[in-house]
GROMACS .gro file of C-alpha atoms in nm:
model
  320
    1PHE     CA    1  -2.224   0.605  -1.444
    2MET     CA    2  -2.290   0.948  -1.690
    3LYS     CA    3  -1.966   1.069  -1.821
    4GLY     CA    4  -1.895   1.412  -1.647
    5ARG     CA    5  -2.014   1.233  -1.268
    6GLY     CA    6  -1.673   1.211  -1.113
    7TRP     CA    7  -1.812   1.277  -0.799
    8GLN     CA    8  -2.005   0.933  -0.813
    9VAL     CA    9  -1.792   0.600  -0.686
   10VAL     CA   10  -1.806   0.226  -0.745
   11ASP     CA   11  -1.643  -0.089  -0.626
   12PHE     CA   12  -1.411  -0.268  -0.825
   13SER     CA   13  -1.124  -0.576  -0.719
   14VAL     CA   14  -0.766  -0.604  -0.877
   15VAL     CA   15  -0.634  -0.857  -0.943
   16ILE     CA   16  -0.227  -0.867  -0.826
   17PHE     CA   17   0.032  -1.034  -1.053
   18SER     CA   18   0.098  -1.268  -0.737
   19GLY     CA   19  -0.278  -1.413  -0.843
   20ARG     CA   20  -0.393  -1.182  -0.487
   21THR     CA   21  -0.695  -0.934  -0.539
   22LEU     CA   22  -0.709  -0.674  -0.347
   23GLN     CA   23  -1.093  -0.497  -0.285
   24PHE     CA   24  -1.175  -0.144  -0.344
   25ASN     CA   25  -1.438   0.046  -0.236
   26GLN     CA   26  -1.659   0.351  -0.264
   27LEU     CA   27  -1.357   0.474  -0.505
   28GLN     CA   28  -1.426   0.768  -0.683
   29LEU     CA   29  -1.480   0.795  -1.056
   30ASN     CA   30  -1.232   1.083  -1.084
   31THR     CA   31  -0.984   0.900  -0.872
   32THR     CA   32  -0.672   0.862  -1.106
   33ILE     CA   33  -0.503   0.532  -1.222
   34GLY     CA   34  -0.206   0.737  -1.074
   35GLU     CA   35  -0.384   0.759  -0.726
   36LEU     CA   36  -0.500   0.395  -0.715
   37LYS     CA   37  -0.111   0.259  -0.822
   38LEU     CA   38  -0.014   0.418  -0.497
   39LYS     CA   39  -0.348   0.255  -0.338
   40VAL     CA   40  -0.190  -0.033  -0.470
   41GLU     CA   41   0.191  -0.023  -0.360
   42ASP     CA   42   0.013   0.060  -0.022
   43SER     CA   43  -0.164  -0.256  -0.046
   44CYS     CA   44   0.128  -0.497  -0.174
   45GLY     CA   45   0.418  -0.337  -0.149
   46ILE     CA   46   0.519  -0.278  -0.514
   47PRO     CA   47   0.654   0.039  -0.624
   48SER     CA   48   0.388   0.214  -0.865
   49GLN     CA   49   0.712   0.266  -1.092
   50CYS     CA   50   0.721  -0.078  -1.185
   51GLN     CA   51   0.316  -0.150  -1.207
   52ARG     CA   52   0.116  -0.198  -1.482
   53ILE     CA   53  -0.258  -0.215  -1.464
   54THR     CA   54  -0.427  -0.327  -1.737
   55TYR     CA   55  -0.848  -0.329  -1.825
   56LEU     CA   56  -1.004  -0.522  -2.054
   57ASP     CA   57  -0.874  -0.463  -2.352
   58MET     CA   58  -0.544  -0.574  -2.162
   59CYS     CA   59  -0.428  -0.270  -2.234
   60ASP     CA   60  -0.201   0.000  -2.025
   61LEU     CA   61  -0.316   0.294  -1.815
   62PHE     CA   62  -0.202   0.568  -1.825
   63ASP     CA   63  -0.120   0.702  -1.498
   64HIS     CA   64  -0.305   1.061  -1.601
   65ARG     CA   65  -0.634   0.940  -1.705
   66THR     CA   66  -0.948   0.883  -1.441
   67LEU     CA   67  -1.139   0.569  -1.445
   68GLU     CA   68  -1.427   0.703  -1.564
   69GLN     CA   69  -1.218   0.747  -1.863
   70CYS     CA   70  -1.115   0.449  -1.830
   71ASP     CA   71  -1.468   0.329  -1.837
   72VAL     CA   72  -1.479   0.215  -1.590
   73VAL     CA   73  -1.824   0.048  -1.371
   74ASN     CA   74  -1.874  -0.110  -1.111
   75LYS     CA   75  -1.824  -0.468  -1.005
   76GLY     CA   76  -1.543  -0.448  -1.295
   77ARG     CA   77  -1.196  -0.586  -1.182
   78LEU     CA   78  -0.798  -0.444  -1.333
   79ASP     CA   79  -0.498  -0.630  -1.411
   80MET     CA   80  -0.198  -0.549  -1.189
   81GLN     CA   81   0.120  -0.686  -1.410
   82VAL     CA   82   0.438  -0.620  -1.316
   83TRP     CA   83   0.714  -0.424  -1.548
   84ALA     CA   84   0.915  -0.726  -1.706
   85PRO     CA   85   1.283  -0.660  -1.580
   86PHE     CA   86   1.155  -0.579  -1.235
   87ARG     CA   87   0.941  -0.936  -1.256
   88LYS     CA   88   1.079  -1.221  -1.093
   89LEU     CA   89   1.289  -0.890  -0.864
   90ALA     CA   90   0.935  -0.856  -0.744
   91THR     CA   91   0.806  -1.242  -0.747
   92ALA     CA   92   1.074  -1.281  -0.523
   93ALA     CA   93   1.105  -1.030  -0.288
   94SER     CA   94   0.783  -1.063  -0.248
   95SER     CA   95   0.820  -1.438  -0.105
   96GLY     CA   96   1.123  -1.330   0.097
   97LEU     CA   97   1.393  -1.538  -0.130
   98ILE     CA   98   1.695  -1.498  -0.071
   99THR     CA   99   1.930  -1.622  -0.356
  100GLN     CA  100   1.657  -1.610  -0.637
  101THR     CA  101   1.643  -1.246  -0.553
  102PHE     CA  102   2.000  -1.209  -0.586
  103GLN     CA  103   1.960  -1.363  -0.884
  104ALA     CA  104   1.700  -1.171  -1.080
  105GLY     CA  105   1.914  -0.915  -1.184
  106LEU     CA  106   2.094  -0.728  -0.867
  107ILE     CA  107   2.478  -0.863  -0.909
  108ASN     CA  108   2.627  -0.714  -1.253
  109SER     CA  109   2.862  -0.903  -1.468
  110ARG     CA  110   3.178  -0.725  -1.215
  111GLY     CA  111   3.060  -0.877  -0.895
  112PHE     CA  112   2.858  -0.540  -0.800
  113ILE     CA  113   2.553  -0.438  -0.633
  114SER     CA  114   2.304  -0.272  -0.890
  115GLN     CA  115   2.205  -0.024  -0.675
  116ASP     CA  116   1.882   0.110  -0.832
  117GLU     CA  117   1.710  -0.298  -0.849
  118ALA     CA  118   1.792  -0.356  -0.480
  119ALA     CA  119   1.652  -0.059  -0.353
  120ILE     CA  120   1.351  -0.183  -0.507
  121ALA     CA  121   1.457  -0.511  -0.371
  122LEU     CA  122   1.441  -0.354   0.009
  123TYR     CA  123   1.115  -0.152  -0.036
  124ILE     CA  124   0.917  -0.479  -0.129
  125ALA     CA  125   1.146  -0.675   0.169
  126SER     CA  126   1.057  -0.399   0.389
  127HIS     CA  127   0.709  -0.386   0.350
  128CYS     CA  128   0.667  -0.781   0.337
  129GLY     CA  129   0.895  -0.777   0.657
  130HIS     CA  130   1.157  -1.022   0.516
  131ILE     CA  131   1.416  -0.954   0.751
  132ARG     CA  132   1.620  -1.218   0.654
  133LEU     CA  133   1.675  -1.062   0.277
  134ALA     CA  134   1.669  -0.658   0.402
  135LEU     CA  135   1.925  -0.778   0.593
  136MET     CA  136   2.136  -0.932   0.351
  137LEU     CA  137   2.059  -0.581   0.099
  138LEU     CA  138   2.162  -0.370   0.338
  139SER     CA  139   2.493  -0.595   0.387
  140TYR     CA  140   2.596  -0.539   0.053
  141GLY     CA  141   2.613  -0.170   0.092
  142VAL     CA  142   2.252  -0.149  -0.072
  143ASN     CA  143   2.109   0.244   0.032
  144VAL     CA  144   1.885   0.232   0.269
  145ASN     CA  145   1.748   0.594   0.180
  146ALA     CA  146   1.720   0.520  -0.168
  147ALA     CA  147   1.341   0.685  -0.252
  148THR     CA  148   1.104   0.566  -0.528
  149LYS     CA  149   0.947   0.793  -0.790
  150LEU     CA  150   0.752   0.890  -0.530
  151GLY     CA  151   0.994   0.994  -0.269
  152ARG     CA  152   0.944   0.723  -0.027
  153THR     CA  153   1.194   0.508   0.119
  154PRO     CA  154   1.196   0.161   0.248
  155LEU     CA  155   1.110   0.295   0.620
  156HIS     CA  156   0.760   0.467   0.478
  157SER     CA  157   0.715   0.103   0.329
  158ALA     CA  158   0.752  -0.062   0.672
  159GLY     CA  159   0.564   0.220   0.812
  160ILE     CA  160   0.295   0.192   0.622
  161LYS     CA  161   0.310  -0.221   0.718
  162GLY     CA  162   0.348  -0.117   1.093
  163GLN     CA  163   0.645  -0.424   1.039
  164TRP     CA  164   0.863  -0.282   1.354
  165SER     CA  165   1.127  -0.494   1.356
  166ILE     CA  166   1.196  -0.387   1.011
  167LEU     CA  167   1.126  -0.006   1.111
  168CYS     CA  168   1.336  -0.033   1.427
  169LEU     CA  169   1.629  -0.242   1.177
  170LEU     CA  170   1.683  -0.024   0.924
  171ILE     CA  171   1.732   0.338   1.143
  172ASN     CA  172   2.006   0.169   1.319
  173TRP     CA  173   2.168   0.050   0.988
  174GLY     CA  174   2.124   0.520   0.886
  175ALA     CA  175   1.756   0.506   0.764
  176ASN     CA  176   1.625   0.931   0.828
  177ILE     CA  177   1.313   0.890   0.985
  178TYR     CA  178   1.266   1.295   0.911
  179LYS     CA  179   1.268   1.214   0.518
  180LYS     CA  180   0.887   1.315   0.316
  181ASP     CA  181   0.792   1.136   0.064
  182GLU     CA  182   0.607   1.364  -0.250
  183ALA     CA  183   0.266   1.355  -0.046
  184GLY     CA  184   0.500   1.524   0.255
  185HIS     CA  185   0.438   1.238   0.514
  186THR     CA  186   0.670   1.053   0.645
  187ALA     CA  187   0.722   0.693   0.821
  188MET     CA  188   0.581   0.768   1.179
  189ASP     CA  189   0.234   0.970   0.983
  190TYR     CA  190   0.192   0.614   0.808
  191ALA     CA  191   0.207   0.396   1.030
  192ARG     CA  192  -0.086   0.677   1.211
  193MET     CA  193  -0.213   0.668   0.879
  194PHE     CA  194  -0.275   0.275   0.881
  195GLY     CA  195  -0.372   0.206   1.245
  196HIS     CA  196  -0.027   0.109   1.354
  197ARG     CA  197   0.018   0.286   1.698
  198GLN     CA  198   0.263   0.061   1.886
  199SER     CA  199   0.493   0.163   1.571
  200ALA     CA  200   0.394   0.497   1.572
  201ARG     CA  201   0.493   0.583   1.904
  202GLY     CA  202   0.781   0.401   1.851
  203LEU     CA  203   0.874   0.619   1.630
  204ALA     CA  204   0.768   0.913   1.828
  205LEU     CA  205   0.969   0.818   2.095
  206TYR     CA  206   1.241   0.781   1.905
  207GLU     CA  207   1.209   1.146   1.792
  208TRP     CA  208   1.179   1.322   2.076
  209HIS     CA  209   1.523   1.142   2.220
  210LEU     CA  210   1.681   1.254   1.872
  211ASN     CA  211   1.555   1.624   1.894
  212LYS     CA  212   1.636   1.600   2.257
  213GLU     CA  213   1.958   1.513   2.195
  214GLN     CA  214   2.046   1.786   1.947
  215ARG     CA  215   1.942   2.134   2.121
  216ALA     CA  216   2.167   1.942   2.433
  217THR     CA  217   2.407   2.016   2.163
  218HIS     CA  218   2.333   2.288   2.056
  219LYS     CA  219   2.351   2.489   2.337
  220GLN     CA  220   2.653   2.304   2.478
  221GLY     CA  221   2.843   2.501   2.146
  222THR     CA  222   2.942   2.151   1.973
  223PRO     CA  223   2.855   1.922   1.651
  224PRO     CA  224   2.614   1.659   1.690
  225ALA     CA  225   2.746   1.316   1.676
  226SER     CA  226   2.788   1.160   1.359
  227GLY     CA  227   2.423   0.992   1.196
  228GLU     CA  228   2.099   1.101   1.287
  229GLY     CA  229   2.135   1.266   1.688
  230GLY     CA  230   2.438   0.979   1.692
  231ARG     CA  231   2.172   0.720   1.926
  232ASN     CA  232   2.124   0.386   1.822
  233ILE     CA  233   1.775   0.309   1.883
  234MET     CA  234   1.857  -0.006   2.062
  235ASP     CA  235   1.972   0.196   2.352
  236GLN     CA  236   1.615   0.386   2.355
  237PHE     CA  237   1.370   0.118   2.385
  238PRO     CA  238   1.250  -0.106   2.648
  239SER     CA  239   1.458  -0.437   2.597
  240HIS     CA  240   1.100  -0.624   2.548
  241TRP     CA  241   1.029  -0.471   2.176
  242LEU     CA  242   1.338  -0.574   2.075
  243THR     CA  243   1.410  -0.860   1.861
  244GLU     CA  244   1.752  -1.054   1.822
  245ILE     CA  245   1.851  -0.996   1.499
  246PRO     CA  246   2.195  -1.068   1.387
  247GLY     CA  247   2.314  -0.772   1.234
  248CYS     CA  248   2.160  -0.494   1.348
  249ALA     CA  249   2.360  -0.431   1.626
  250THR     CA  250   2.663  -0.382   1.427
  251PRO     CA  251   2.619  -0.334   1.063
  252GLN     CA  252   2.932  -0.492   0.881
  253ILE     CA  253   2.899  -0.428   0.542
  254LEU     CA  254   3.062  -0.634   0.290
  255CYS     CA  255   3.301  -0.621   0.025
  256PRO     CA  256   3.247  -0.657  -0.362
  257PRO     CA  257   3.263  -0.894  -0.582
  258VAL     CA  258   2.932  -1.089  -0.482
  259THR     CA  259   2.938  -1.432  -0.623
  260MET     CA  260   2.614  -1.599  -0.625
  261ASN     CA  261   2.884  -1.911  -0.362
  262LEU     CA  262   2.887  -1.669  -0.038
  263VAL     CA  263   2.546  -1.520  -0.127
  264ALA     CA  264   2.406  -1.863  -0.094
  265ALA     CA  265   2.677  -1.971   0.202
  266ARG     CA  266   2.543  -1.649   0.419
  267ALA     CA  267   2.174  -1.692   0.294
  268ALA     CA  268   2.156  -2.032   0.440
  269ASN     CA  269   2.393  -1.988   0.777
  270MET     CA  270   2.113  -1.695   0.836
  271LEU     CA  271   1.818  -1.935   0.824
  272SER     CA  272   2.063  -2.122   1.106
  273ILE     CA  273   2.032  -1.774   1.257
  274LEU     CA  274   1.665  -1.733   1.235
  275PRO     CA  275   1.458  -2.012   1.268
  276GLY     CA  276   1.092  -2.079   1.144
  277THR     CA  277   0.926  -2.005   1.444
  278LYS     CA  278   0.529  -1.972   1.534
  279ALA     CA  279   0.372  -1.553   1.552
  280VAL     CA  280   0.255  -1.532   1.957
  281PRO     CA  281  -0.001  -1.344   1.945
  282MET     CA  282   0.098  -0.975   2.114
  283PRO     CA  283  -0.239  -0.758   2.137
  284GLU     CA  284  -0.209  -0.413   2.054
  285SER     CA  285  -0.253  -0.238   2.391
  286PRO     CA  286  -0.089   0.040   2.601
  287GLY     CA  287   0.166  -0.089   2.782
  288GLU     CA  288   0.327  -0.356   2.608
  289GLY     CA  289   0.517  -0.430   2.253
  290PRO     CA  290   0.429  -0.368   1.851
  291SER     CA  291   0.353  -0.737   1.762
  292TYR     CA  292   0.632  -0.856   1.593
  293ARG     CA  293   0.453  -1.028   1.219
  294CYS     CA  294   0.693  -0.994   0.987
  295GLY     CA  295   0.532  -1.207   0.692
  296LYS     CA  296   0.558  -1.565   0.541
  297ASP     CA  297   0.956  -1.559   0.542
  298HIS     CA  298   1.018  -1.481   0.969
  299GLN     CA  299   0.749  -1.417   1.264
  300ILE     CA  300   0.910  -1.262   1.544
  301PRO     CA  301   0.721  -1.368   1.878
  302GLY     CA  302   0.940  -1.145   2.091
  303THR     CA  303   1.335  -1.200   2.282
  304SER     CA  304   1.178  -1.419   2.550
  305ALA     CA  305   0.998  -1.665   2.295
  306LEU     CA  306   1.332  -1.677   1.983
  307ALA     CA  307   1.550  -1.936   1.997
  308VAL     CA  308   1.861  -1.789   1.836
  309LYS     CA  309   2.098  -2.052   1.741
  310PRO     CA  310   2.500  -2.055   1.724
  311ARG     CA  311   2.698  -1.904   1.436
  312LYS     CA  312   2.762  -2.177   1.213
  313SER     CA  313   3.045  -2.172   0.965
  314LEU     CA  314   2.943  -2.357   0.637
  315PRO     CA  315   3.105  -2.392   0.378
  316PRO     CA  316   3.088  -2.237  -0.016
  317LEU     CA  317   2.792  -2.387  -0.182
  318GLN     CA  318   2.847  -2.473  -0.533
  319THR     CA  319   2.638  -2.402  -0.794
  320THR     CA  320   2.584  -2.559  -1.125
   0.00000   0.00000   0.00000
């Protein structure tokens, strides 16, 4: 390709840190590396500030440079790795592994949660649909509205993949559905853009209820209720749209210090409450609820098919 022809397009692949290959077709040569990182983030859930993209000589590509300036050729291959401080965290969070995620630097020497790393873990878990991990992080006080470098929150991440159960969980824990990223998009906008009709419709319905309540309280001259209009998302949708998520109806934040014994014990409890189940196909058609597929960690088929086991009291697990 000749220099200065940024309008020309190329097909290439990006091999991410987990070994999975992402294929990009008909991408213009004037696309910047920063824009490419954003597309990779949409596909795998790793925030762009944690990515390092290399090509040929394995040198890091700067965000402001274009594919043409980096001499990317047609049918070429780029590699995406995660910066060393976040590598173990991203690997564990992408797989939905609770104890490994907390062992990857989330707990400091005083037993408190590191909010920056925990926010990244919650963002990745929301994208991949790992309900157990997301609920565990929220229970330990992780900021549900923590934003990435580009202004995206876990709600945006869940909206990109249409993770309806995660969206319900985050909203009930206080996520701001009106928050926009640097591009000016909300979680509902991303759900529409990526074709998740039911998630977009559910968010639109919930936002309509909030606006209606705010207008009513404004006319009456009374201050709005606490939270986003004071409404619980569990009261806004038909019951067949919702799932049995322990801890979602009544959010409870656990106090520090945090120990790995407590994390392991809670993780074992959650495994007994949310057993692994096989997903039941739920077509995306009007009048039916959204798909409850939530990634490798846990696939929720719906309230009627999910066998919820009673909570068990487990002793703290011994770690060596």
